[in-house]
Each structure stands twice: as C-alpha cells, then as structure tokens.
XYZ file of C-alpha atoms in Angstrom:
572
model
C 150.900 90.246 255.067
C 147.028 91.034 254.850
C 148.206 94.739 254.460
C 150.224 94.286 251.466
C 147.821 92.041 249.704
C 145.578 94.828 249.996
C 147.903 97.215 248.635
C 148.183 95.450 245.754
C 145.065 94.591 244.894
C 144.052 98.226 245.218
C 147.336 98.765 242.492
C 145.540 96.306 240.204
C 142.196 97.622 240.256
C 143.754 101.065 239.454
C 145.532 99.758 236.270
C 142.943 97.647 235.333
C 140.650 101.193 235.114
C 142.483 103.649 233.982
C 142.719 104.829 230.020
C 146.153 104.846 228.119
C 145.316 108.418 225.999
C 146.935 108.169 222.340
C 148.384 110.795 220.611
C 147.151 112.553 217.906
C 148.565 112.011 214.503
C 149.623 115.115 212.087
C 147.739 116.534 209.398
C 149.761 115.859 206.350
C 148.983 119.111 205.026
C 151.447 118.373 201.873
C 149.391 115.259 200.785
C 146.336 116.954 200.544
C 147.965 119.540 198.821
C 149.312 117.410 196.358
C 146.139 115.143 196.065
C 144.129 119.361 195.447
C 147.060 119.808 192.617
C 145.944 116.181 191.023
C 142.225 117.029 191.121
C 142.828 120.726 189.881
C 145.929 119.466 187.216
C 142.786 116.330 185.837
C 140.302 118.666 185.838
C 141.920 121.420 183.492
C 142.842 118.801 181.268
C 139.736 117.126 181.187
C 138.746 120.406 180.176
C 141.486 121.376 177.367
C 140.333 117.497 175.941
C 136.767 119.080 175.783
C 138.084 122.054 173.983
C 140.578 120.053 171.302
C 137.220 117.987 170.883
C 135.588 121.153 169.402
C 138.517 121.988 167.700
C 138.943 118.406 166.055
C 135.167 118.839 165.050
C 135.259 121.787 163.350
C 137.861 120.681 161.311
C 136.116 117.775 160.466
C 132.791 119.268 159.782
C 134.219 122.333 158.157
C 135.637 121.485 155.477
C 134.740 122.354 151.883
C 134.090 120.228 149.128
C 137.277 119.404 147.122
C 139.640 120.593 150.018
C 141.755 118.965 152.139
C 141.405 118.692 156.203
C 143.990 120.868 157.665
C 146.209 120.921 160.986
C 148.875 123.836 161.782
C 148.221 124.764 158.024
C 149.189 121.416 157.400
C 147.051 119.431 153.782
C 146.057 115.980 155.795
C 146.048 112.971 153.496
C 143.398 110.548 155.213
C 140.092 111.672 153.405
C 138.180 108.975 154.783
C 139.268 107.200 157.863
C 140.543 110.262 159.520
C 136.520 111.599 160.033
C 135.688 108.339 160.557
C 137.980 108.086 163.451
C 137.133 111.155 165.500
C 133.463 110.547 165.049
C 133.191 107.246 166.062
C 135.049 109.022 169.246
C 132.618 111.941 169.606
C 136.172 113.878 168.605
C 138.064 113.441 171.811
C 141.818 113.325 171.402
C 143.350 109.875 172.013
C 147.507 109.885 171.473
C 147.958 111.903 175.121
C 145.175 110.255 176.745
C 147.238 111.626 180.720
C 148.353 114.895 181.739
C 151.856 112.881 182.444
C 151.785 110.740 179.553
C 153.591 111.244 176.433
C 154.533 107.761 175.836
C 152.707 107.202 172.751
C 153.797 110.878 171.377
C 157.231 109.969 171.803
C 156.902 106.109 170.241
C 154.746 107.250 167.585
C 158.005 109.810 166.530
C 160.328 107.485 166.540
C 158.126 104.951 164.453
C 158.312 107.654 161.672
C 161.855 108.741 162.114
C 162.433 104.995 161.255
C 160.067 104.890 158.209
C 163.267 105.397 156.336
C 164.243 102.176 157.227
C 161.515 100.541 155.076
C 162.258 103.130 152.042
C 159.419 105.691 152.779
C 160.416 109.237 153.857
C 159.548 110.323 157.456
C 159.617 113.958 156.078
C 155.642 112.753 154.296
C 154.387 111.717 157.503
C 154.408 114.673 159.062
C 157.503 114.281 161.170
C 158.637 117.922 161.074
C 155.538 119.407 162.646
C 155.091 116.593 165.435
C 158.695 116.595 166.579
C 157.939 120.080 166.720
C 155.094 120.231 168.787
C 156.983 117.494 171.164
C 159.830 119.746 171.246
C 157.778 122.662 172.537
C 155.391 120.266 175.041
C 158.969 119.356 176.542
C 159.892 122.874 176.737
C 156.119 124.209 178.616
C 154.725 121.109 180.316
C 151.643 123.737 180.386
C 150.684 123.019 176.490
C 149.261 120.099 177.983
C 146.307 122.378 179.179
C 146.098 123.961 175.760
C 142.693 122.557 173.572
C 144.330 123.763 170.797
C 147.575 122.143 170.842
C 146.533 118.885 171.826
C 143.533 119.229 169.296
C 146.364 119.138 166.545
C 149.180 117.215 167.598
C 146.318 114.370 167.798
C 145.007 115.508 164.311
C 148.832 115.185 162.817
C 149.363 111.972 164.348
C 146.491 110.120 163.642
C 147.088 111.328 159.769
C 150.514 110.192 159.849
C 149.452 106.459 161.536
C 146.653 106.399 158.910
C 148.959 106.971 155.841
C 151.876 105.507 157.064
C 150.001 102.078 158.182
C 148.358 102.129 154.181
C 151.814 102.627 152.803
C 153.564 99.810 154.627
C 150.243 97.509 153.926
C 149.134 98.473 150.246
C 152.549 99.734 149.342
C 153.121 103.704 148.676
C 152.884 103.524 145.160
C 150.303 102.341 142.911
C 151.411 99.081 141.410
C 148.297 100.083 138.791
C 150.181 102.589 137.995
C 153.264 100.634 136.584
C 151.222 98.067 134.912
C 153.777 97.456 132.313
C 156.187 96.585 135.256
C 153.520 94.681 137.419
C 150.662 92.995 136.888
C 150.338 90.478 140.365
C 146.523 90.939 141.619
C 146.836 92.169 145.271
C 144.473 90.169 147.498
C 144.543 91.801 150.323
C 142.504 91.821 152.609
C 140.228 94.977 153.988
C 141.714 96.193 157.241
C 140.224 98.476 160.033
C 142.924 100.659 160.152
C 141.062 102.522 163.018
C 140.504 99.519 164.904
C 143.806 98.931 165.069
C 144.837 102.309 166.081
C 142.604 102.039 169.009
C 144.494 98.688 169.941
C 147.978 100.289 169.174
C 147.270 103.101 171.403
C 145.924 100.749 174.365
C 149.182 98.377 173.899
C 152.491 98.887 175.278
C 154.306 99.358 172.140
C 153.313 101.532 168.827
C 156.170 99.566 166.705
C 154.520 95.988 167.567
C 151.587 97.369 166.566
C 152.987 98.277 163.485
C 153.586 94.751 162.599
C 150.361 94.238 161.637
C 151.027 96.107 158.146
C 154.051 94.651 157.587
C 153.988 91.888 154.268
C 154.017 88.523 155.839
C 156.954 86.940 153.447
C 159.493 85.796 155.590
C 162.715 88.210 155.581
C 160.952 91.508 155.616
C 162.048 92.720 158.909
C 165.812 90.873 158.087
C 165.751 93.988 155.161
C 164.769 96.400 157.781
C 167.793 95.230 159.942
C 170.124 95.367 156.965
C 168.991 98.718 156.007
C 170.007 100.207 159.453
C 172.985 97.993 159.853
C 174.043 99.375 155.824
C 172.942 103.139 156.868
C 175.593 102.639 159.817
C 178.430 101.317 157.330
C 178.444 104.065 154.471
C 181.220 106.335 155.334
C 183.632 103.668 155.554
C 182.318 102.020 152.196
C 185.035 101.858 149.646
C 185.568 99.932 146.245
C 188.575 97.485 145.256
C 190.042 99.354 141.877
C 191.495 96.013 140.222
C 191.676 95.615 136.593
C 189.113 93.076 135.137
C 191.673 92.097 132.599
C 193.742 91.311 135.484
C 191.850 88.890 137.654
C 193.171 85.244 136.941
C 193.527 83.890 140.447
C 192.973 80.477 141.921
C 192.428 78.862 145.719
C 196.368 79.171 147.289
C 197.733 81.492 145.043
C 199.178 84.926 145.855
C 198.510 88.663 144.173
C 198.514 92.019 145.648
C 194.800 92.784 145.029
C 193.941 89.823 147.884
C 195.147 92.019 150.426
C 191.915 94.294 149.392
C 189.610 91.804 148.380
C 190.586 90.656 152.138
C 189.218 94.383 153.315
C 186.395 94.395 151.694
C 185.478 90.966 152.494
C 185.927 91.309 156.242
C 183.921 95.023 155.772
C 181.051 92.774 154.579
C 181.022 90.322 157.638
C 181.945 87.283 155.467
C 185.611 87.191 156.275
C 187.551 87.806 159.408
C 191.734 88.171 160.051
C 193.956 87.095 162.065
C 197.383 87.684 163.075
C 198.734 84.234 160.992
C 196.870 85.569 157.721
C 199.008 86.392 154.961
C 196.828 89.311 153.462
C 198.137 88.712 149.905
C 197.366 84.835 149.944
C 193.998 83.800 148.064
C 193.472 81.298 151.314
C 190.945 78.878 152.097
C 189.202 81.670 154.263
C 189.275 84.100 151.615
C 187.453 81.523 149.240
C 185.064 80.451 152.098
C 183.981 84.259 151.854
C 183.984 84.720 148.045
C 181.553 81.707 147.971
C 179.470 83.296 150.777
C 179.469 86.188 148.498
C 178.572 84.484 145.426
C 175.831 82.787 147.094
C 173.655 86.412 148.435
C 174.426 87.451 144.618
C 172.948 84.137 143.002
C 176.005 83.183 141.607
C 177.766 79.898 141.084
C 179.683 79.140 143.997
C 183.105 78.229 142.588
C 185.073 80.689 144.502
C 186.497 81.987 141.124
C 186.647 85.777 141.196
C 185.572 86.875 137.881
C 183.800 90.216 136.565
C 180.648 89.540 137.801
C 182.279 88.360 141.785
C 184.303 91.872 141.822
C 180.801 93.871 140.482
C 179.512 92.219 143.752
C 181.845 92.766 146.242
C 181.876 96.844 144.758
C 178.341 97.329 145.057
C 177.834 100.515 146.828
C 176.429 100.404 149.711
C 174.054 103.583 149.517
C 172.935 100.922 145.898
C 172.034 97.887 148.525
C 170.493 100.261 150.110
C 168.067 101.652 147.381
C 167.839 97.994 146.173
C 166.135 97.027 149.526
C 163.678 99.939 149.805
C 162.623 98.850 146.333
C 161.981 95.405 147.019
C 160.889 96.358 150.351
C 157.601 97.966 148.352
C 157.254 95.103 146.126
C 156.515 92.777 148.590
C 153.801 95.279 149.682
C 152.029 94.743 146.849
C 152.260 90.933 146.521
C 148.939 89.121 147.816
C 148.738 87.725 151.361
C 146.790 85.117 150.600
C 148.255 82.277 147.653
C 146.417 79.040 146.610
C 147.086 75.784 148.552
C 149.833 74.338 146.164
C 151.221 77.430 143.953
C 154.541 78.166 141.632
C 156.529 80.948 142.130
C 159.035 82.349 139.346
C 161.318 85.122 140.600
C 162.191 86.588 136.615
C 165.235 88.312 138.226
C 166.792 85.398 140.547
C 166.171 82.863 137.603
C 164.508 80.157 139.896
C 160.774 78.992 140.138
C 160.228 77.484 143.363
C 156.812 75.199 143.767
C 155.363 75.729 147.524
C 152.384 73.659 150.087
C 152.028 76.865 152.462
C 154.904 77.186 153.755
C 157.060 74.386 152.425
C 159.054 74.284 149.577
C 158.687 70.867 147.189
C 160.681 71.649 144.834
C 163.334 74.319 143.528
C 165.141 74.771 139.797
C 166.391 77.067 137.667
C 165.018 78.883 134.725
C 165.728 80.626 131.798
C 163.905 84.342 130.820
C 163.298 86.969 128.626
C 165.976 88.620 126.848
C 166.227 92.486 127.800
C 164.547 93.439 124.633
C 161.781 90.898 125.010
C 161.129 91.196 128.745
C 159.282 88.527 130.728
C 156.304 90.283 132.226
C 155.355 90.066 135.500
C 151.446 88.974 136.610
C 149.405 85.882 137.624
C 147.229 83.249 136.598
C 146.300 79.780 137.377
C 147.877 76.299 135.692
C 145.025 74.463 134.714
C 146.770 71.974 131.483
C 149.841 70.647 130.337
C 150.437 69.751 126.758
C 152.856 66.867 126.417
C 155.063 66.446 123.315
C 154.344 69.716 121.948
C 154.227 71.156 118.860
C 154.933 74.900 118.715
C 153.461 77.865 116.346
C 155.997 80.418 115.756
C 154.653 83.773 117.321
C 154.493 86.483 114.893
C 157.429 88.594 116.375
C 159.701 85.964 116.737
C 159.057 85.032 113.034
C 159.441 88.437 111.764
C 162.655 89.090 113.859
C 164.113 85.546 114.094
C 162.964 82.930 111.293
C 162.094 84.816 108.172
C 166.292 87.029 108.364
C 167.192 82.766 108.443
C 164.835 81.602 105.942
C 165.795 84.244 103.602
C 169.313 83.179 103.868
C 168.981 79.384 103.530
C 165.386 77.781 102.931
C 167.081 74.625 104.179
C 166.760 76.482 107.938
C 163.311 75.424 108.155
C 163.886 70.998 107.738
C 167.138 71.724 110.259
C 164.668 73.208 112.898
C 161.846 70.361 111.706
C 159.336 73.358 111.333
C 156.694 72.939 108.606
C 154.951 75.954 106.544
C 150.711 76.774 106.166
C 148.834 79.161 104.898
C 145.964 80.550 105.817
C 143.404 77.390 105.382
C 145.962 75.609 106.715
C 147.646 73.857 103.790
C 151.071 72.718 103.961
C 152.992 75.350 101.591
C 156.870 74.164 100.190
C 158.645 76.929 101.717
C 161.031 77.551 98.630
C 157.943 78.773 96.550
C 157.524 81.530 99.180
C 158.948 85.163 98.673
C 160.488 85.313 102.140
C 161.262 89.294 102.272
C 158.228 89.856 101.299
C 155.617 87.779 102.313
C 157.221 85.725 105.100
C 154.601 87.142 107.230
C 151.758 85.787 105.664
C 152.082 82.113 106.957
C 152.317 79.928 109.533
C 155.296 78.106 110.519
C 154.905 75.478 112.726
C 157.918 73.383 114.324
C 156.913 69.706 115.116
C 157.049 67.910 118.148
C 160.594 66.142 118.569
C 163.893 66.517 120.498
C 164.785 70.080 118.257
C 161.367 71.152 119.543
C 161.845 74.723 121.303
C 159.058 73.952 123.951
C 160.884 70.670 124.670
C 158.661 67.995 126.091
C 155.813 70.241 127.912
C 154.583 73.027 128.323
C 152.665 74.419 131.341
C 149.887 76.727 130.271
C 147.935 79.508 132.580
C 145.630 81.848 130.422
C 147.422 85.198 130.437
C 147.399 88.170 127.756
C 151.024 88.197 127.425
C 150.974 84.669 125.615
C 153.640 83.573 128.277
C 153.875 80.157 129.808
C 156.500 77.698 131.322
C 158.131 74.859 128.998
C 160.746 72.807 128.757
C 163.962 73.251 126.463
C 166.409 71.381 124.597
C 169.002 74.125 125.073
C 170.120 72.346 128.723
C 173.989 73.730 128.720
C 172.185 77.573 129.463
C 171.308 76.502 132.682
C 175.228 76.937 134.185
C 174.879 80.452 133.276
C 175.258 82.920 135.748
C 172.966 85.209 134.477
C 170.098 83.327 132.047
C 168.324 85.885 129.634
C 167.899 83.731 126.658
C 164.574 83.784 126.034
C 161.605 85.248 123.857
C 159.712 85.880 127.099
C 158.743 82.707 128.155
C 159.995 80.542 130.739
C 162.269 77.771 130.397
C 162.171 75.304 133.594
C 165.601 73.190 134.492
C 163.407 70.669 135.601
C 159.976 70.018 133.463
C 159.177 66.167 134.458
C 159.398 67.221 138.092
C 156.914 70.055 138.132
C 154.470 67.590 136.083
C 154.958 65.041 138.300
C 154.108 67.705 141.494
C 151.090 69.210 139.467
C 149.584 65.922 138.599
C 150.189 63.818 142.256
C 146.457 64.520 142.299
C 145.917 62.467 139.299
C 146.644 58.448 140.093
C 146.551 57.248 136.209
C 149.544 59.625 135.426
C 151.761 57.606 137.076
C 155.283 58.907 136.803
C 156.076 56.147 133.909
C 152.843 57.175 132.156
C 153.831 60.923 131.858
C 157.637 60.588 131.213
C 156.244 58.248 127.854
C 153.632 60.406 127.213
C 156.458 63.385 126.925
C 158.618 61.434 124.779
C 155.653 60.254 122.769
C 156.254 62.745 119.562
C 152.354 62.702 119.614
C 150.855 66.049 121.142
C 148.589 65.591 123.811
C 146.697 68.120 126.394
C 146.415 67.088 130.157
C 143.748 69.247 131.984
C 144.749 69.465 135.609
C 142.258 68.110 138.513
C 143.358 70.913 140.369
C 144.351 74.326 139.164
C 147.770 75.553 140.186
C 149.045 79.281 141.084
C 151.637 81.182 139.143
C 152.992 83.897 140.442
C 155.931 85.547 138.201
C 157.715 88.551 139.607
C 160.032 90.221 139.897
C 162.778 91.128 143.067
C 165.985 92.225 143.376
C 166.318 91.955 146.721
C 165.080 89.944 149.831
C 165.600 88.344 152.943
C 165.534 84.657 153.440
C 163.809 82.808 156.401
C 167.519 82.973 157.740
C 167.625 86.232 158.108
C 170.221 86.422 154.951
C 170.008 88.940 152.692
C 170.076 88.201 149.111
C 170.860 90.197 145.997
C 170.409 90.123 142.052
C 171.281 91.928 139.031
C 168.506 94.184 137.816
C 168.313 92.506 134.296
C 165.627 94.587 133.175
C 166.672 97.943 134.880
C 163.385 98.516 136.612
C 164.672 99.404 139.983
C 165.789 103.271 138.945
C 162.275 104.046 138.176
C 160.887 102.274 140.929
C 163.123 104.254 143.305
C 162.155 107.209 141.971
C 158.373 106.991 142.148
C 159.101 105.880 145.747
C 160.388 109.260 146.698
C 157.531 111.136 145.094
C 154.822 112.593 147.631
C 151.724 110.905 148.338
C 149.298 111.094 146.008
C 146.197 113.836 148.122
C-alpha cells in the first residue's frame, strides 16, 4: 500500500512540473496584405487630394478679370462663394472625401436630376458633365487617384449646390426684373450658403439638406409631390370632347357624356367605380367628385357642371404642370418673415385671408381688378381706416367711366350722389360744364352714403399704385365664380370684420362704436395703434397645409411669361 502511494505521488509531482507547449498561430499573410493595400490605396489618394488642391487653386487664382471660373471647359456661375469656399478650405476637395465613397456624388446627382420637379432645369446645373464624370469613375475605380478629375468633379458640384441652393431660396428669376408683375419686398434673410454645404456634406442626406432653401409656406413640398405624381400621369391624359351648349345635367339624371366625365374623374383620384355603377348615371359619387373638383379650382361647390367645371376637369396635365413650377418660384420670392398680425390678398383666388403666425382669424372673399385695369401686386402696411367715406373720382376712371355718362345724361351725377369742384374747390352745377371737352378739368366727388362706391370703409396702406381695400355696395358680385369687377382696388366681402380684427387693440372702438361710426354718413379717419401687413399677390397654384393642391384661373395671363423666363439660363 506504501508502494503505491509512492507511485502516485511521484505521478503528481511530475504533472504538477511539467509545461503544456502551445502551438503557434499562422501568419495571416492575406490581412497584412490587405491592411499594405489600405495604407498604399489612402496614401495615393491623399496624394491625388493634394494635387486637385493645386488644381482647384489655380483655377481660383487664375482667373482674369471679367471672366468666368472654368471646369472641363465648363463657364461656372458662383462668382463669389465658389472662391470663398475652397479658400476657407486651403482648396482641398470635399464631395469624395474616401477612396470608397461616392455617396454624396451619387445623392448630389439625383438632387439635380429632380430639380425639374421644382420647375428649374437640371440641364443648368451642370448635370450633363457630373453624370458624366460618375459614369466614367464607375467605369475606372482608378479616377479616384486622378488630381485632376477629382479637382473638377468637386469644382462642378460645388457650382451646381451653390446655384441651385440660390435658385430654390431667392427664386431663379429676378422678381426686380418683372416689377410690373411683382412688387412684394423679399425679406430674406442672408444665408451661409457655404456653411451649409459643409453641414450637407457631413449629414446623411444631401436632399434634407436641401430643405433648408426651400420657402417655408406650407404646401411647397405637396407641389413637388404633385409634380412627380402629374409627370407620371401624362401619357394617359385625355380630354372629355362634350359640347358646352350641351351640358344641362342635374344630381340623378342620366346622359352619355357621364360615362367620361366618370373617366376622367376617377383619372384625377376624386372618383372611384365599382361594379354596381351605372357609368351613364350623374350619381351621388359622381357629384361628390365634381364638388371635390370645384373646390381645388375655387369654384362654387354646387356640383353643377357648367363651362367653367368641364374647363377644369380638361386642364392638361403638362398645363398643371407648368402652373406649379410657376407658383413654385413665386413663393421663392415671397418674404420669410411677415408682421405679427398681417392680411393677405391672393388677386387670383379672390380671397384675403387675415393671419396671427400661423393661424387664420378670418377668411372672405373679394372682388379685383378688371383685366384691363389690373390689381398690382406689392406691400405695405395698414396704418388708418376712414369710416363713412367719401370718394374722389380718380382721373382714369373719370375719363373712361363718368364723363361717356355725364355726357349722355347730366342727371348721372345726383343718381350716383357725386358732387362737382373746380380747381379752388367750389361746388360747380354740372350742367354748365362742357363735358366732351372739359370734363377733365374738375373734380367729382361722390358723397358718403349707401350708393357710395367705397361703401362704409376703406382700409388704407401708402402705396404708389393708389390701391387700397374698401367695402362695396355691389354685394350680389360676391357669388361670382370668377370676380374681376373692379378699377384695381379691392373690394372685401366682409369690411366690419376686418375693422373689428384691426382695431381689437383699440378698447374705445368697441364693436357698436365702429359699426355707427360706418353708418354715420359723416367721414371720419381712424389711425391704427398698430400697423397691419398687406401682402397682395398673386398665385395660381399652391398646396394647402393638407397636402391638397389647389388651382385658379390666370385672370391676368401672367403665368406664360413667367414660364418662359423660368426656362431661360442663369443670368453669369
């Protein structure tokens, strides 16, 4: 027993000292040829980045007065920021910042390619040339060790972000430019285009970054969707040919023409089959989407189909389209920043809306300037009413309007309550005036009253146009459809309401005190505590918070023009 203790122990003290020899692990010859590759593939780019940022200054520094900075033979349009830019970066190339990375390349081409959707043309930004030099990068991964390519891919693209960011902030066109068309004062504010590029380019997405150009009225991106969603639906646009003369159809009863209107409805998204329709049945669904379709168009929503319904539901789609890319560079130029409590007057929709930010107090509907005596479009500030007031004939309305009347009948002038002076202001008996041929040398002057043509008040802004907002005693124009009835001015549906809103800052105008005061007869002027904004303009188009898009005749035909100063090349 003593024997085999011993033998054990002996065992034990063996295992206890001997060493367990590990193996030795491979060389992974492959990972430290890959990791070499890395080093080698960093280091030549590091070194084409070097190059391009030699290239990049030459171009920058080279250039000769009165010339243009130049890429691939290529006129740049950024005169200012572009230097700016690459000098604030010593002139390294930024857009392929990785030998592996063309993320931002690839982004940055699509953001153009989709320029169209907001009515510029990619074709100005440069798009041929960059999808060019993508195409051939995709081809020879080695460009990406070529200074000189990389030194002008990075020169086109930053030129195309820097003009195409101004156009979708400031608007491509001029609005100075069209003064006779619009005369809103922008109010932008100043931004660091290249700061945000830097941003962009460190994000994760070049189209968010975008964003920050876009106009901040709601609906904007709502007429970027449409656009793309209309682009998709004009081959299988198509009109309904029905005879004006024709159309005399009412909820539930039955013509052959309903089977179309049905079509084109349903084309449109605002009506949808099924297999128990009866396609030639004027149905309750069919009327549900002739009053959707009177309501985008700004139209009384009776469900009647009349001239101006079918002109609606024909509208081209390639014209919706133009109509948005219009509108789309209107709201570019309208100011970002508005007054705490302001009035807004959209001349083409025939509404003036009053707003607190965001909110809307109070909606109505107005009447403007005939097509020969257009309402113009700018802005100003409300600072006075004048209740009860009289109103001075303006010199082309007497010429063109009063004096063919008066020379008729002399008895015009008592039926209107109007009231003749000459020059030092003495009351003149209008039959002892030669009306053909010296109408023009007075004054007429209609007195305050219920045939007055300002109506109760007026709202006044200092403006050169002589344009302000009034009341009118011509109420039965405001069912009209379409409500261009006026010498330029605007007419308001609702005149105690808007002095009520304008003056809630005043407590002695109560709301009894200013209803007497504009039934009073007696002319009085109310200076406002507060100044109010007035912005008139004038769209055609837009989106709604809702994301609906909503369309209106072009009563002044402005839009053509517009449309075809859009497609003109930037101005170098």
């Amino acid at each position: 027993m003593r024997y085999l203790v011993f033998i054990i122990s002996i065992l034990l003290l063996a295992a206890c000292n001997s060493r367990v020899e590990k193996p030795e692990e491979p060389i992974d010859y492959e990972a430290i040829r890959l990791d070499s590759l890395l080093k080698v593939k960093a280091a030549r780019f590091a070194e084409a980045r070097i190059y391009a940022a030699d290239l990049i200054r030459e171009v920058i520094e080279n250039r000769q007065p009165g010339d243009r900075f130049r890429a691939l033979d290529v006129d740049l349009y950024s005169s200012v920021l572009l230097p700016g830019h690459y000098i604030d970066r010593s002139f390294m190339p930024m857009w392929i910042s990785h030998p592996d990375s063309l993320g931002k390349v690839q982004q940055m081409l699509r953001f153009i390619e989709g320029a169209e959707f907001h009515g510029l043309i990619p074709g100005q930004y440069h798009l041929a040339k960059i999808s060019g030099l993508y195409d051939e990068i995709r081809k020879d991964s080695s460009l990406i060790f070529n200074g000189n390519y990389l030194a002008n891919i990075d020169l086109l693209l930053s030129d195309a972000y820097f003009i195409l960011a101004s156009h979708l902030y400031h608007g491509k066109i001029d609005p100075e430019s069209l003064e006779a068309l619009w005369g809103i004062r922008r109010n932008k504010a100043v931004l660091p285009f290249e700061v945000h590029l830097k941003e962009i380019l460190s994000s994760g997405s070049i189209e968010n970054g975008f964003r920050n150009f876009y106009p901040p009225h709601p609906g904007y991106e709502a007429m970027v969707r449409e656009v793309r969603k209309l682009h998709q639906m004009q081959e299988g646009d198509f009109a309904v040919k029905i005879n004006p003369k024709m159309l005399s159809v009412k909820p539930g009863d039955s013509a052959d023409y309903i089977a179309d209107i049905k079509k084109k409805l349903e084309f449109l998204g605002l009506y949808q089959t099924d297999t128990l329709d009866n396609i030639y049945k004027y149905d309750e669904k069919a009327v549900d989407g002739i009053k959707k379709l009177q309501e985008l168009f700004g139209y009384n929503t009776d469900g009647a189909i009349g001239k101006n319904t079918l002109k609606a539901l024909n509208m081209p789609v390639k014209e919706r389209i133009s109509q948005l890319y219009v509108n789309m560079e209107r709201m570019r130029w309208m100011p970002d920043s508005l007054e705490p409590l302001y009035v807004m007057v959209n001349i083409a929709d025939f509404t003036l809306g009053a707003f607190r930010g965001s909110d809307t107090l109070i909606t109505m509907r107005t009447i403007v300037g005939k097509n020969y005596r257009e309402t113009p479009v700018f802005n100003s500030k409300i600072t006075y009413l004048v209740m009860s007031p009289s109103w001075t004939v303006p010199p082309t309305i007497q010429r063109k309007d009063i004096i063919p009347e008066v020379s008729k009948s002399v008895g015009y002038l008592a039926g209107k309550n109007m009231k003749v002076f000459d020059s030092k202001g003495k009351s003149i008996d209008p039959s002892t005036v030669n009306w053909r041929r010296d109408g023009m040398r007075y004054t007429i002057r209609q007195a305050p009253g219920a045939l007055n043509a300002l109506g109760k008040v007026k709202f006044m802004f200092p403006n050169k146009h002589n344009v302000y907002l009034h009341d009118t005693p011509t109420r039965e124009l405001f069912k009209r459809d379409e409500r261009t009835f006026s010498s330029g001015c605007i007419r308001i549906e609702k005149p105690f309401e808007l002095a009520q809103l304008l003056m809630a800052d005043m407590p002695d105008w109560t709301p009894e005190r200013i209803r007497q005061s504009m039934n009073s007869g007696s002319e009085r002027t109310v200076v406002l505590k507060s100044p109010v904004g007035v912005y008139i303009y004038y769209l055609t188009a837009w989106g709604g918070s809702d994301g609906k898009i909503h369309y209106r005749s072009d009563i002044y035909e402005r839009d053509k023009e517009m449309l075809k100063v859009l497609k003109d090349k930037p101005a170098k």
